[in-house]
Coordinates of C-alpha atoms in Angstrom, one line a residue:
X1 CA 12.1 10.8 -18.5
X2 CA 12.4 7.6 -20.4
X3 CA 12.9 4.7 -18.1
X4 CA 12.5 0.9 -18.6
X5 CA 11.9 -1.0 -15.5
X6 CA 11.3 -4.7 -14.5
X7 CA 7.8 -5.9 -13.5
X8 CA 6.7 -4.4 -10.2
X9 CA 6.7 -6.1 -6.8
X10 CA 4.3 -5.3 -4.1
X11 CA 7.1 -4.7 -1.6
X12 CA 10.2 -2.7 -1.3
X13 CA 11.6 0.3 -3.2
X14 CA 11.2 -1.3 -6.7
X15 CA 9.3 0.9 -9.1
X16 CA 5.8 -0.1 -10.0
X17 CA 4.9 -0.2 -13.7
X18 CA 3.4 2.9 -15.1
X19 CA 0.0 2.7 -16.7
X20 CA 0.0 5.1 -19.6
X21 CA -2.8 7.6 -20.0
X22 CA -4.5 6.2 -16.9
X23 CA -4.5 9.5 -15.0
X24 CA -5.1 13.1 -15.7
X25 CA -5.0 16.0 -13.3
X26 CA -8.6 17.1 -13.0
X27 CA -8.1 20.8 -12.3
X28 CA -5.9 23.7 -13.3
X29 CA -2.6 23.4 -11.5
X30 CA -1.8 25.7 -8.6
X31 CA -1.0 29.2 -10.0
X32 CA 2.6 30.4 -10.0
X33 CA 2.1 32.6 -7.0
X34 CA 0.9 29.8 -4.8
X35 CA 3.8 27.5 -5.8
X36 CA 6.3 30.3 -5.4
X37 CA 5.1 30.9 -1.8
X38 CA 5.4 27.2 -1.1
X39 CA 8.9 26.9 -2.7
X40 CA 10.0 29.9 -0.7
X41 CA 9.4 27.9 2.4
X42 CA 11.7 25.2 1.2
X43 CA 11.7 22.0 -0.9
X44 CA 10.0 18.7 -0.3
X45 CA 11.9 15.4 -0.1
X46 CA 10.5 12.3 -1.9
X47 CA 11.8 9.2 0.0
X48 CA 12.2 6.4 -2.5
X49 CA 12.3 6.1 -6.3
X50 CA 9.0 6.6 -8.0
X51 CA 8.7 8.1 -11.5
X52 CA 5.0 8.8 -11.1
X53 CA 5.6 10.9 -7.9
X54 CA 8.5 12.8 -9.5
X55 CA 6.3 13.6 -12.5
X56 CA 3.5 14.7 -10.3
X57 CA 5.8 17.0 -8.3
X58 CA 7.1 18.5 -11.5
X59 CA 3.6 19.1 -12.9
X60 CA 2.5 20.7 -9.6
X61 CA 5.6 23.0 -9.7
X62 CA 7.4 21.8 -6.6
X63 CA 11.0 22.1 -5.9
X64 CA 12.0 18.7 -4.7
X65 CA 14.9 16.4 -3.8
X66 CA 14.8 12.6 -4.5
X67 CA 16.2 10.6 -1.6
X68 CA 17.0 7.2 -3.1
X69 CA 19.4 4.3 -3.0
X70 CA 22.8 5.1 -4.5
X71 CA 22.2 3.1 -7.7
X72 CA 19.5 5.6 -8.8
X73 CA 21.4 8.8 -8.2
X74 CA 23.4 9.0 -11.4
X75 CA 20.4 8.4 -13.6
X76 CA 18.3 11.1 -11.9
X77 CA 21.1 13.6 -12.1
X78 CA 21.5 12.8 -15.8
X79 CA 17.8 13.8 -16.1
X80 CA 18.5 17.1 -14.3
X81 CA 16.8 16.0 -11.1
X82 CA 18.3 16.7 -7.6
X83 CA 19.1 13.5 -5.8
X84 CA 20.6 12.4 -2.5
X85 CA 21.9 8.9 -1.9
X86 CA 20.7 7.1 1.3
X87 CA 20.5 3.4 2.4
X88 CA 17.1 3.2 4.1
X89 CA 17.8 -0.3 5.5
X90 CA 20.8 0.8 7.5
X91 CA 20.4 2.2 11.0
X92 CA 23.4 3.6 12.8
X93 CA 24.6 6.5 14.9
X94 CA 25.1 8.4 11.7
X95 CA 21.4 8.5 10.8
X96 CA 21.2 12.1 11.9
X97 CA 23.3 13.0 8.8
X98 CA 20.3 12.6 6.6
X99 CA 18.5 15.4 8.3
X100 CA 21.6 17.6 8.3
X101 CA 22.1 17.0 4.6
X102 CA 18.5 17.7 3.7
X103 CA 18.4 20.8 5.9
X104 CA 21.4 22.1 4.0
X105 CA 19.5 21.5 0.7
X106 CA 16.6 23.6 2.1
X107 CA 14.2 20.7 2.5
X108 CA 11.2 21.4 4.8
X109 CA 9.1 18.2 4.6
X110 CA 9.6 14.6 3.7
X111 CA 7.1 12.3 2.0
X112 CA 7.4 8.4 2.4
X113 CA 6.7 6.4 -0.7
X114 CA 7.6 2.9 0.4
X115 CA 7.5 0.9 3.6
X116 CA 11.2 1.2 4.3
X117 CA 11.0 5.0 4.2
X118 CA 8.2 5.5 6.7
X119 CA 10.1 5.8 9.9
X120 CA 12.7 8.0 8.1
X121 CA 10.0 10.4 7.1
X122 CA 8.8 10.3 10.7
X123 CA 12.3 11.2 12.0
X124 CA 12.8 13.9 9.4
X125 CA 9.4 15.6 9.9
X126 CA 9.7 15.5 13.6
X127 CA 12.7 17.7 13.3
X128 CA 11.5 19.8 10.4
X129 CA 8.2 20.5 12.3
X130 CA 10.0 20.5 15.7
X131 CA 7.6 17.9 17.1
X132 CA 9.3 14.8 18.5
X133 CA 5.9 13.0 18.8
X134 CA 5.7 12.6 15.0
X135 CA 8.6 10.1 15.0
X136 CA 6.9 8.0 17.7
X137 CA 3.6 8.0 15.7
X138 CA 5.3 6.9 12.5
X139 CA 7.1 4.0 14.4
X140 CA 3.6 2.5 15.0
X141 CA 3.2 2.0 11.3
X142 CA 6.3 -0.1 11.2
X143 CA 5.6 -2.5 14.0
X144 CA 2.4 -4.5 13.5
X145 CA 2.1 -5.5 17.2
X146 CA 2.4 -1.9 18.4
X147 CA 0.0 -0.9 15.6
X148 CA -2.6 -3.4 16.8
X149 CA -2.2 -2.4 20.4
X150 CA -2.6 1.3 19.7
X151 CA -5.8 0.6 17.7
X152 CA -7.2 -1.7 20.5
X153 CA -6.4 0.9 23.2
X154 CA -8.2 3.5 21.0
X155 CA -11.4 1.4 21.0
X156 CA -11.0 0.0 17.5
X157 CA -12.1 -3.6 17.0
X158 CA -9.3 -6.0 16.2
X159 CA -8.7 -9.7 16.3
X160 CA -6.9 -11.6 19.0
X161 CA -3.1 -11.1 18.7
X162 CA 0.1 -11.9 20.5
X163 CA 3.8 -11.4 20.1
X164 CA 5.7 -14.7 19.8
X165 CA 9.3 -15.6 20.3
X166 CA 9.4 -19.2 19.2
X167 CA 7.5 -22.2 17.8
X168 CA 6.3 -23.4 21.3
X169 CA 4.5 -20.1 21.9
X170 CA 3.0 -20.4 18.4
X171 CA 1.7 -23.9 19.2
X172 CA 0.1 -22.6 22.4
X173 CA -1.5 -19.7 20.6
X174 CA -3.0 -22.0 17.9
X175 CA -4.3 -24.3 20.5
X176 CA -5.9 -21.6 22.6
X177 CA -7.6 -20.0 19.6
X178 CA -9.2 -23.3 18.5
X179 CA -10.2 -24.2 22.1
X180 CA -12.1 -20.9 22.3
X181 CA -13.7 -21.5 19.0
X182 CA -14.6 -25.1 20.1
X183 CA -13.7 -26.5 16.7
X184 CA -15.2 -29.9 16.1
X185 CA -12.6 -32.7 15.9
X186 CA -13.5 -33.5 12.3
X187 CA -13.8 -29.9 11.2
X188 CA -10.9 -28.0 9.6
X189 CA -9.1 -26.0 12.4
X190 CA -9.3 -22.3 12.3
X191 CA -6.0 -20.8 11.0
X192 CA -3.8 -18.3 12.8
X193 CA -1.7 -15.8 10.9
X194 CA 2.0 -15.3 11.6
X195 CA 3.4 -12.0 10.5
X196 CA 6.9 -10.4 10.9
X197 CA 6.4 -7.2 13.0
X198 CA 8.4 -4.9 10.7
X199 CA 7.8 -6.3 7.2
X200 CA 6.0 -4.5 4.4
X201 CA 2.4 -5.7 3.7
X202 CA 2.2 -9.4 3.3
X203 CA 5.9 -10.2 3.2
X204 CA 6.7 -13.2 5.5
X205 CA 3.0 -13.8 6.2
X206 CA 2.1 -17.5 7.0
X207 CA -1.4 -18.9 7.6
X208 CA -1.2 -22.1 9.6
X209 CA -3.9 -24.5 10.9
X210 CA -2.0 -27.4 12.4
X211 CA 1.0 -27.9 14.7
X212 CA 3.0 -29.7 12.1
X213 CA 2.8 -26.6 9.9
X214 CA 4.4 -24.6 12.7
X215 CA 7.0 -27.2 13.2
X216 CA 8.0 -27.0 9.6
X217 CA 8.7 -23.2 9.8
X218 CA 12.2 -21.9 9.9
X219 CA 13.4 -20.5 13.2
X220 CA 14.1 -17.1 11.6
X221 CA 10.3 -16.6 11.3
X222 CA 10.5 -15.7 15.0
X223 CA 10.0 -13.3 16.7
X224 CA 6.7 -12.4 15.0
X225 CA 3.1 -11.4 15.7
X226 CA 0.3 -14.0 15.7
X227 CA -3.3 -13.1 15.2
X228 CA -6.6 -14.9 14.9
X229 CA -8.3 -15.3 11.5
X230 CA -10.9 -12.6 10.6
X231 CA -13.8 -13.7 8.3
X232 CA -15.7 -11.5 5.9
X233 CA -15.2 -9.3 2.9
X234 CA -11.7 -7.7 3.0
X235 CA -11.1 -4.2 1.6
X236 CA -8.6 -1.4 1.8
X237 CA -9.1 2.3 2.1
X238 CA -6.8 5.0 0.6
X239 CA -7.5 8.2 2.6
X240 CA -5.8 11.5 1.8
X241 CA -5.6 13.5 5.0
X242 CA -4.8 17.2 5.5
X243 CA -4.9 19.0 8.8
X244 CA -6.4 15.9 10.3
X245 CA -9.4 15.9 7.9
X246 CA -10.1 13.3 5.2
X247 CA -10.0 15.1 1.8
X248 CA -10.8 12.1 -0.3
X249 CA -11.4 8.5 0.5
X250 CA -11.2 5.6 -1.9
X251 CA -12.6 2.1 -1.1
X252 CA -10.8 -0.8 -2.8
X253 CA -12.6 -4.1 -2.8
X254 CA -10.4 -7.3 -2.8
X255 CA -11.8 -10.2 -4.8
X256 CA -8.9 -12.2 -3.5
X257 CA -6.1 -10.4 -1.6
X258 CA -2.9 -10.2 -3.4
X259 CA -4.4 -11.2 -6.8
X260 CA -7.6 -9.4 -7.8
X261 CA -9.3 -6.1 -6.8
X262 CA -11.4 -3.3 -8.1
X263 CA -12.2 0.3 -7.1
X264 CA -14.6 1.8 -6.2
X265 CA -16.3 -1.2 -4.6
X266 CA -19.5 -3.1 -5.2
X267 CA -22.9 -2.0 -4.0
X268 CA -22.7 -3.6 -0.5
X269 CA -19.4 -1.9 0.5
X270 CA -20.5 1.3 -1.2
X271 CA -23.6 1.4 0.9
X272 CA -21.3 1.3 4.0
X273 CA -19.2 4.3 2.8
X274 CA -20.5 6.5 5.7
X275 CA -19.7 3.9 8.3
X276 CA -16.3 3.2 6.7
X277 CA -15.5 6.9 6.7
X278 CA -16.3 7.2 10.4
X279 CA -14.0 4.2 11.1
X280 CA -11.1 5.7 9.1
X281 CA -11.6 9.1 10.7
X282 CA -11.4 7.3 14.1
X283 CA -8.3 5.5 13.1
X284 CA -6.7 8.7 11.8
X285 CA -7.4 10.4 15.1
X286 CA -6.2 7.4 17.1
X287 CA -2.8 7.6 15.3
X288 CA -2.9 11.4 15.2
X289 CA -2.4 11.6 11.5
X290 CA -2.4 15.2 10.3
X291 CA -1.0 15.0 6.8
X292 CA -0.5 12.5 4.0
X293 CA -2.0 9.2 3.0
X294 CA -3.1 6.3 5.2
X295 CA -3.9 2.9 3.7
X296 CA -5.8 0.7 6.2
X297 CA -7.3 -2.7 5.6
X298 CA -10.5 -3.9 7.1
X299 CA -12.8 -6.9 7.2
X300 CA -16.6 -6.5 7.2
X301 CA -18.3 -9.5 8.8
X302 CA -21.8 -11.0 8.2
X303 CA -23.3 -8.6 10.7
X304 CA -21.8 -5.6 9.0
X305 CA -19.2 -4.9 11.7
X306 CA -15.8 -3.6 10.7
X307 CA -12.7 -5.3 12.0
X308 CA -9.4 -3.5 11.6
X309 CA -6.5 -5.4 10.0
X310 CA -3.6 -3.1 9.6
X311 CA -2.6 0.3 8.3
X312 CA 0.3 1.7 6.2
X313 CA 1.4 5.3 5.6
X314 CA 2.8 5.0 2.1
X315 CA 1.8 4.4 -1.5
X316 CA -0.3 1.2 -1.6
X317 CA 0.9 -1.8 -3.6
X318 CA -0.9 -3.7 -6.3
X319 CA -1.2 -0.6 -8.6
X320 CA -4.1 0.7 -6.5
X321 CA -3.1 4.3 -7.3
X322 CA -3.5 3.5 -11.0
X323 CA -7.0 2.1 -10.4
X324 CA -8.0 5.2 -8.5
X325 CA -6.7 7.5 -11.2
X326 CA -8.6 5.5 -13.9
X327 CA -11.8 5.4 -11.9
X328 CA -11.9 9.0 -10.8
X329 CA -9.8 10.9 -13.4
X330 CA -7.3 12.5 -11.1
X331 CA -3.6 11.9 -10.3
X332 CA -3.4 10.2 -6.8
X333 CA 0.4 10.9 -6.8
X334 CA -0.3 14.6 -7.0
X335 CA -3.0 14.1 -4.3
X336 CA -0.4 12.4 -2.1
X337 CA 2.0 15.4 -2.4
X338 CA -0.7 18.0 -1.8
X339 CA -2.2 16.3 1.2
X340 CA 1.2 15.6 2.7
X341 CA 2.3 19.2 2.4
X342 CA 1.4 21.3 5.5
X343 CA 1.7 24.4 3.3
X344 CA -1.2 23.3 1.0
X345 CA -4.2 25.6 1.0
X346 CA -7.6 24.0 2.0
X347 CA -9.2 25.6 -1.1
X348 CA -6.5 24.1 -3.3
X349 CA -7.3 20.7 -2.0
X350 CA -11.0 21.2 -2.3
X351 CA -10.6 22.1 -6.0
X352 CA -8.2 19.2 -6.7
X353 CA -10.1 16.2 -5.3
X354 CA -13.2 15.0 -7.1
X355 CA -16.5 13.8 -5.5
X356 CA -15.6 10.3 -4.2
X357 CA -19.2 9.2 -4.8
X358 CA -19.1 10.1 -8.5
X359 CA -16.6 7.8 -10.3
X360 CA -16.3 7.5 -14.0
X361 CA -16.6 3.7 -13.7
X362 CA -14.9 0.8 -11.9
X363 CA -11.3 0.0 -12.5
X364 CA -9.9 -3.5 -11.6
X365 CA -6.8 -5.5 -12.0
X366 CA -5.4 -9.0 -11.9
X367 CA -1.9 -9.5 -10.6
X368 CA -0.6 -12.5 -12.6
X369 CA 1.6 -15.1 -11.0
X370 CA 2.3 -18.4 -12.8
X371 CA 0.5 -21.4 -11.5
X372 CA 3.3 -23.8 -12.4
X373 CA 6.9 -24.0 -11.1
X374 CA 8.3 -24.1 -14.7
X375 CA 7.0 -22.2 -17.7
X376 CA 8.0 -21.7 -21.4
X377 CA 6.0 -18.8 -22.8
X378 CA 3.2 -16.3 -22.4
X379 CA -0.3 -17.3 -23.7
X380 CA -2.9 -14.5 -23.9
X381 CA -6.3 -16.0 -24.8
X382 CA -8.7 -14.2 -27.3
X383 CA -11.3 -14.4 -24.5
X384 CA -9.3 -11.8 -22.6
X385 CA -8.5 -9.5 -25.5
X386 CA -12.1 -9.4 -26.6
X387 CA -13.6 -8.9 -23.2
X388 CA -15.5 -5.6 -23.1
X389 CA -13.8 -4.6 -19.8
X390 CA -10.2 -5.5 -20.8
X391 CA -8.0 -2.4 -21.3
X392 CA -4.3 -3.5 -21.3
X393 CA -1.7 -5.6 -19.7
X394 CA 2.1 -5.5 -19.0
X395 CA 2.8 -9.2 -18.9
X396 CA 6.1 -10.3 -20.5
X397 CA 7.7 -13.4 -22.0
X398 CA 9.6 -15.3 -19.3
X399 CA 13.3 -14.8 -19.2
X400 CA 13.8 -18.1 -17.4
X401 CA 11.7 -21.3 -17.3
X402 CA 12.0 -21.5 -13.5
X403 CA 9.3 -19.3 -11.8
X404 CA 10.7 -16.9 -9.3
X405 CA 9.9 -17.4 -5.7
X406 CA 7.1 -15.2 -4.5
X407 CA 7.8 -12.7 -1.8
X408 CA 4.5 -11.7 0.0
X409 CA 2.1 -10.8 -2.8
X410 CA 4.9 -9.4 -5.0
X411 CA 7.1 -10.9 -7.7
X412 CA 4.1 -11.2 -10.0
X413 CA 4.6 -11.5 -13.7
X414 CA 2.6 -8.6 -14.9
X415 CA -0.8 -6.9 -14.4
X416 CA -4.0 -7.0 -16.4
X417 CA -6.2 -3.9 -16.2
X418 CA -9.9 -3.7 -16.6
X419 CA -12.5 -0.9 -16.7
X420 CA -16.3 -1.1 -16.8
X421 CA -19.5 0.2 -15.3
X422 CA -20.8 -2.9 -13.4
X423 CA -18.9 -3.7 -10.2
X424 CA -20.6 -7.1 -9.7
X425 CA -19.6 -8.2 -13.3
X426 CA -16.1 -6.8 -12.6
X427 CA -15.7 -8.9 -9.5
X428 CA -17.1 -12.1 -11.1
X429 CA -14.9 -11.7 -14.3
X430 CA -11.8 -11.0 -12.3
X431 CA -12.4 -14.2 -10.3
X432 CA -12.9 -16.1 -13.6
X433 CA -9.7 -14.8 -15.2
X434 CA -7.7 -15.5 -12.0
X435 CA -8.1 -19.2 -12.9
X436 CA -6.6 -18.7 -16.4
X437 CA -3.1 -20.0 -17.0
X438 CA -1.4 -17.1 -18.8
X439 CA 2.0 -18.8 -18.5
X440 CA 2.3 -22.3 -19.9

């Protein structure tokens, strides 16, 4: 397939940019007999438009159906791929028709690729697997307050949080948090974070320290969830789960959330891999995750304690899959499909995933967003091009001088990819280049 796409966004069903030659499948593909037995059981449904996932499914030998917004159907059918149109943002009494249509197409399992598709996958798989509880579990991934409450009830350490309906409640929450922390009058108040309960990742996320900042917010920010600020090193985990067991676990270290990151992490987080694995296993059991990918975020404080942030059940944003593929030499999109498929054989998974403690190096990226409201052109300094860790970028000349408004940590103007053997140097250099103005 030859497809030209706009720069990625960290949210929604928009396609993320493909990093050529970043990934290779590390083992011989499942033999024809194995795939024939899987396909005899039925097809898989890929919920959302993702070239990388389609290519992985084809290479693995799966029969699959793409469930995508209507605008993508004609192009997929032109490529000879089976597609079914669906509006994931629309909920109505006709929602059952998606299951009926896919059942007629001999689909047996659905894999969510984007945030908007998660509850749809839960609904479909609860019917395909005749287990209504699956739908309820997937709803937890789409409501941040319910997610936090479930984690807390399962004995997982979280910050203080509360559901808010208006600005007055937000004011009281801010006051109570700072009263508890006994913030000095002259010190900077501790922030609270306001997050829409159903938005993807960082979309609609506001950090506020003062009442006047709350007063300036639009009323449509509410209802939302408020939570206290968590200090410490933030990181994410990408855990591929099958039959309730973690098959492979990546740790992705944020240099600055939404801008710079690398994987696998530096020495400190790497030394905590065993503890992190136990925490992710506890989280997986708390949410009763049997198959697929979970993408939780944590903070580790000065005492080495882990605090849970949130968790998603879809492909992570920020090109994290591309970083995993570059660092470990396997295709995470294929790993997502194999771990999501209940029909996958344990030996097949064991042969597919590499040793998570033996990376080929450290892969990092910088998500570039202009630092000025108006720009004229792209300026790539020789310092970047000649850097020993620099590999490639997909930045582009601006089409308009006005910089697009940022939605969450998306809407960035391209990504710069790095690869090297020293994680501490990687982190320091990513932080350095983050200050560079690539758009002037």
